[in-house]
mmCIF file of C-alpha atoms in Angstrom:
data_model
loop_
_atom_site.group_PDB
_atom_site.id
_atom_site.type_symbol
_atom_site.label_atom_id
_atom_site.label_comp_id
_atom_site.label_asym_id
_atom_site.label_seq_id
_atom_site.Cartn_x
_atom_site.Cartn_y
_atom_site.Cartn_z
ATOM 1 C CA UNK I 25 84.298 101.561 114.031
ATOM 2 C CA UNK I 26 88.153 100.874 113.481
ATOM 3 C CA UNK I 27 89.615 99.877 110.280
ATOM 4 C CA UNK I 28 90.426 96.525 111.759
ATOM 5 C CA UNK I 29 86.845 95.880 112.768
ATOM 6 C CA UNK I 30 85.803 97.004 109.382
ATOM 7 C CA UNK I 31 88.047 94.647 107.581
ATOM 8 C CA UNK I 32 86.786 91.742 109.592
ATOM 9 C CA UNK I 33 83.181 92.519 108.541
ATOM 10 C CA UNK I 34 84.198 93.054 105.017
ATOM 11 C CA UNK I 35 85.769 89.652 104.917
ATOM 12 C CA UNK I 36 82.588 88.115 106.397
ATOM 13 C CA UNK I 37 80.713 90.036 103.674
ATOM 14 C CA UNK I 38 78.501 91.731 106.295
ATOM 15 C CA UNK I 39 76.017 94.106 104.685
ATOM 16 C CA UNK I 40 76.655 96.834 107.315
ATOM 17 C CA UNK I 41 80.390 96.760 106.439
ATOM 18 C CA UNK I 42 79.696 98.207 102.994
ATOM 19 C CA UNK I 43 77.927 101.202 104.394
ATOM 20 C CA UNK I 44 80.701 101.811 106.906
ATOM 21 C CA UNK I 45 83.352 101.364 104.190
ATOM 22 C CA UNK I 46 81.570 103.920 101.921
ATOM 23 C CA UNK I 47 81.145 106.473 104.909
ATOM 24 C CA UNK I 48 84.823 106.028 105.833
ATOM 25 C CA UNK I 49 86.469 106.366 102.455
ATOM 26 C CA UNK I 50 84.043 107.723 99.762
ATOM 27 C CA UNK I 51 85.234 111.369 100.111
ATOM 28 C CA UNK I 52 88.866 110.725 99.900
ATOM 29 C CA UNK I 53 88.440 108.217 97.102
ATOM 30 C CA UNK I 54 86.217 110.524 95.068
ATOM 31 C CA UNK I 55 88.801 113.249 95.352
ATOM 32 C CA UNK I 56 91.531 111.039 93.802
ATOM 33 C CA UNK I 57 89.145 109.975 91.144
ATOM 34 C CA UNK I 58 87.921 113.412 90.227
ATOM 35 C CA UNK I 59 91.353 114.868 89.915
ATOM 36 C CA UNK I 60 92.048 112.349 87.086
ATOM 37 C CA UNK I 61 88.555 112.201 85.490
ATOM 38 C CA UNK I 62 87.704 115.873 85.847
ATOM 39 C CA UNK I 63 84.061 115.096 85.299
ATOM 40 C CA UNK I 64 81.654 114.850 88.360
ATOM 41 C CA UNK I 65 79.200 112.240 86.893
ATOM 42 C CA UNK I 66 81.872 110.008 85.434
ATOM 43 C CA UNK I 67 83.881 110.323 88.697
ATOM 44 C CA UNK I 68 80.767 109.172 90.579
ATOM 45 C CA UNK I 69 80.480 106.124 88.163
ATOM 46 C CA UNK I 70 84.058 105.320 88.742
ATOM 47 C CA UNK I 71 83.685 105.570 92.479
ATOM 48 C CA UNK I 72 80.747 103.082 92.388
ATOM 49 C CA UNK I 73 82.940 100.642 90.403
ATOM 50 C CA UNK I 74 85.727 101.098 92.956
ATOM 51 C CA UNK I 75 83.704 100.110 95.762
ATOM 52 C CA UNK I 76 82.347 97.006 93.975
ATOM 53 C CA UNK I 77 85.961 95.969 93.179
ATOM 54 C CA UNK I 78 86.972 96.580 96.875
ATOM 55 C CA UNK I 79 84.106 94.472 98.028
ATOM 56 C CA UNK I 80 84.661 91.605 95.542
ATOM 57 C CA UNK I 81 88.503 91.437 95.849
ATOM 58 C CA UNK I 82 89.017 91.958 99.557
ATOM 59 C CA UNK I 83 90.612 88.585 99.714
ATOM 60 C CA UNK I 84 93.422 89.828 97.547
ATOM 61 C CA UNK I 85 94.330 92.549 100.116
ATOM 62 C CA UNK I 86 97.409 91.560 102.048
ATOM 63 C CA UNK I 87 98.116 93.529 105.144
ATOM 64 C CA UNK I 88 101.825 92.577 104.993
ATOM 65 C CA UNK I 89 102.183 94.329 101.567
ATOM 66 C CA UNK I 90 100.735 97.676 102.620
ATOM 67 C CA UNK I 91 97.943 99.610 104.533
ATOM 68 C CA UNK I 92 94.384 99.063 103.498
ATOM 69 C CA UNK I 93 94.078 102.800 102.576
ATOM 70 C CA UNK I 94 96.874 102.607 100.152
ATOM 71 C CA UNK I 95 95.409 99.406 98.599
ATOM 72 C CA UNK I 96 91.906 101.212 98.060
ATOM 73 C CA UNK I 97 93.639 104.337 96.740
ATOM 74 C CA UNK I 98 95.528 102.307 94.262
ATOM 75 C CA UNK I 99 92.319 100.651 93.153
ATOM 76 C CA UNK I 100 90.513 104.087 92.794
ATOM 77 C CA UNK I 101 93.510 105.536 90.715
ATOM 78 C CA UNK I 102 93.808 102.512 88.586
ATOM 79 C CA UNK I 103 90.094 102.220 87.914
ATOM 80 C CA UNK I 104 90.084 105.871 86.876
ATOM 81 C CA UNK I 105 93.049 105.508 84.683
ATOM 82 C CA UNK I 106 91.406 102.420 83.079
ATOM 83 C CA UNK I 107 88.241 104.402 82.389
ATOM 84 C CA UNK I 108 90.247 107.229 80.826
ATOM 85 C CA UNK I 109 92.080 104.813 78.493
ATOM 86 C CA UNK I 110 88.998 102.864 77.513
ATOM 87 C CA UNK I 111 87.876 102.912 73.926
ATOM 88 C CA UNK I 112 84.368 104.144 74.867
ATOM 89 C CA UNK I 113 85.627 107.084 76.849
ATOM 90 C CA UNK I 114 88.007 108.035 74.041
ATOM 91 C CA UNK I 115 85.176 107.936 71.607
ATOM 92 C CA UNK I 116 83.039 110.063 73.697
ATOM 93 C CA UNK I 117 85.736 112.722 73.930
ATOM 94 C CA UNK I 118 86.079 113.201 70.160
ATOM 95 C CA UNK I 119 83.255 115.561 69.690
ATOM 96 C CA UNK I 120 83.691 117.709 72.803
ATOM 97 C CA UNK I 121 83.679 121.518 72.307
ATOM 98 C CA UNK I 122 86.665 123.528 72.952
ATOM 99 C CA UNK I 123 85.198 124.668 76.174
ATOM 100 C CA UNK I 124 86.034 121.318 77.592
ATOM 101 C CA UNK I 125 89.706 121.949 77.231
ATOM 102 C CA UNK I 126 89.981 125.309 78.847
ATOM 103 C CA UNK I 127 91.163 123.813 82.057
ATOM 104 C CA UNK I 128 94.480 122.667 80.194
ATOM 105 C CA UNK I 129 95.398 126.541 80.118
ATOM 106 C CA UNK I 130 94.115 127.366 83.519
ATOM 107 C CA UNK I 131 96.399 127.601 86.389
ATOM 108 C CA UNK I 132 94.247 125.463 88.642
ATOM 109 C CA UNK I 133 95.689 122.345 86.902
ATOM 110 C CA UNK I 134 99.084 123.002 88.496
ATOM 111 C CA UNK I 135 100.386 120.398 91.009
ATOM 112 C CA UNK I 136 100.141 122.717 94.019
ATOM 113 C CA UNK I 137 96.466 123.366 93.546
ATOM 114 C CA UNK I 138 95.833 119.610 92.878
ATOM 115 C CA UNK I 139 97.716 118.541 96.050
ATOM 116 C CA UNK I 140 95.823 121.170 98.064
ATOM 117 C CA UNK I 141 92.591 119.414 97.281
ATOM 118 C CA UNK I 142 93.696 116.401 99.254
ATOM 119 C CA UNK I 143 95.544 118.370 101.924
ATOM 120 C CA UNK I 144 99.038 117.286 101.048
ATOM 121 C CA UNK I 145 100.541 120.640 99.851
ATOM 122 C CA UNK I 146 102.886 121.199 102.802
ATOM 123 C CA UNK I 147 104.372 117.668 102.506
ATOM 124 C CA UNK I 148 104.900 117.784 98.788
ATOM 125 C CA UNK I 149 106.552 121.178 99.007
ATOM 126 C CA UNK I 150 109.241 119.650 101.094
ATOM 127 C CA UNK I 151 110.252 117.180 98.295
ATOM 128 C CA UNK I 152 112.979 117.799 95.742
ATOM 129 C CA UNK I 153 111.784 119.345 92.535
ATOM 130 C CA UNK I 154 112.431 116.222 90.515
ATOM 131 C CA UNK I 155 110.167 114.267 93.007
ATOM 132 C CA UNK I 156 107.462 116.909 92.678
ATOM 133 C CA UNK I 157 107.580 116.552 88.932
ATOM 134 C CA UNK I 158 107.503 112.679 89.069
ATOM 135 C CA UNK I 159 104.743 112.526 91.585
ATOM 136 C CA UNK I 160 102.669 115.004 89.491
ATOM 137 C CA UNK I 161 103.034 112.913 86.464
ATOM 138 C CA UNK I 162 102.502 109.583 88.037
ATOM 139 C CA UNK I 163 99.870 110.230 90.606
ATOM 140 C CA UNK I 164 98.034 113.412 89.636
ATOM 141 C CA UNK I 165 98.184 113.192 85.883
ATOM 142 C CA UNK I 166 97.847 109.471 85.685
ATOM 143 C CA UNK I 167 100.883 108.724 83.524
ATOM 144 C CA UNK I 168 102.500 105.256 83.568
ATOM 145 C CA UNK I 169 106.151 105.055 84.606
ATOM 146 C CA UNK I 170 107.000 104.424 80.889
ATOM 147 C CA UNK I 171 105.025 107.559 79.873
ATOM 148 C CA UNK I 172 106.714 109.562 82.580
ATOM 149 C CA UNK I 173 110.148 108.220 81.316
ATOM 150 C CA UNK I 174 109.324 109.469 77.788
ATOM 151 C CA UNK I 175 107.929 112.864 79.008
ATOM 152 C CA UNK I 176 110.973 113.513 81.156
ATOM 153 C CA UNK I 177 113.481 111.920 78.605
ATOM 154 C CA UNK I 178 115.070 109.834 81.282
ATOM 155 C CA UNK I 179 115.471 105.988 81.474
ATOM 156 C CA UNK I 180 112.615 103.920 82.855
ATOM 157 C CA UNK I 181 114.779 102.547 85.626
ATOM 158 C CA UNK I 182 115.605 105.983 86.764
ATOM 159 C CA UNK I 183 111.877 106.999 86.969
ATOM 160 C CA UNK I 184 111.247 103.801 89.009
ATOM 161 C CA UNK I 185 114.140 104.600 91.402
ATOM 162 C CA UNK I 186 113.062 108.258 91.833
ATOM 163 C CA UNK I 187 109.364 107.236 92.264
ATOM 164 C CA UNK I 188 110.446 104.793 95.069
ATOM 165 C CA UNK I 189 112.675 107.345 96.786
ATOM 166 C CA UNK I 190 110.183 110.094 96.480
ATOM 167 C CA UNK I 191 107.460 108.054 97.927
ATOM 168 C CA UNK I 192 109.757 107.096 100.803
ATOM 169 C CA UNK I 193 110.672 110.731 101.440
ATOM 170 C CA UNK I 194 106.911 111.552 101.487
ATOM 171 C CA UNK I 195 106.182 108.748 104.004
ATOM 172 C CA UNK I 196 109.027 110.026 106.237
ATOM 173 C CA UNK I 197 107.454 113.519 106.155
ATOM 174 C CA UNK I 198 104.104 112.086 106.969
ATOM 175 C CA UNK I 199 105.403 110.254 109.979
ATOM 176 C CA UNK I 200 106.685 113.352 111.627
#
């Protein structure tokens, strides 16, 4: 089934479309969510929420504004970030043992390894170092543009411009 056929069925709320949607995109969406959440069970819960949001909000998708895959990736990323920022999640993290924080010191948290998990390492390696840094903060660590601005000690407008230019560079590499 093509993506166009799938979209038609989703718009019609066809029951089979949900199964196809899940089969086509669950692995890649789960990867994005798991990189941010770092807990399999919580990532699975977020994934379920993401598919419900996609199903309920399909009417807000506009093909003229971007690809369907980009739209659902953004839903997944934003839902994971929302979960991480939620009061309940923050309260549940207060009493964790220090074993849960070993990953902060582990080399596996570096950008190159994270990018490897979604198969983009070769493309990201081609970007300028500043782009790699911004993409790491915004897309892999879940920072907002304001938070990235503060972390990098550069103006918010500069972060936005670099982000846009870096994403355009990445798109150009992916087209080749």
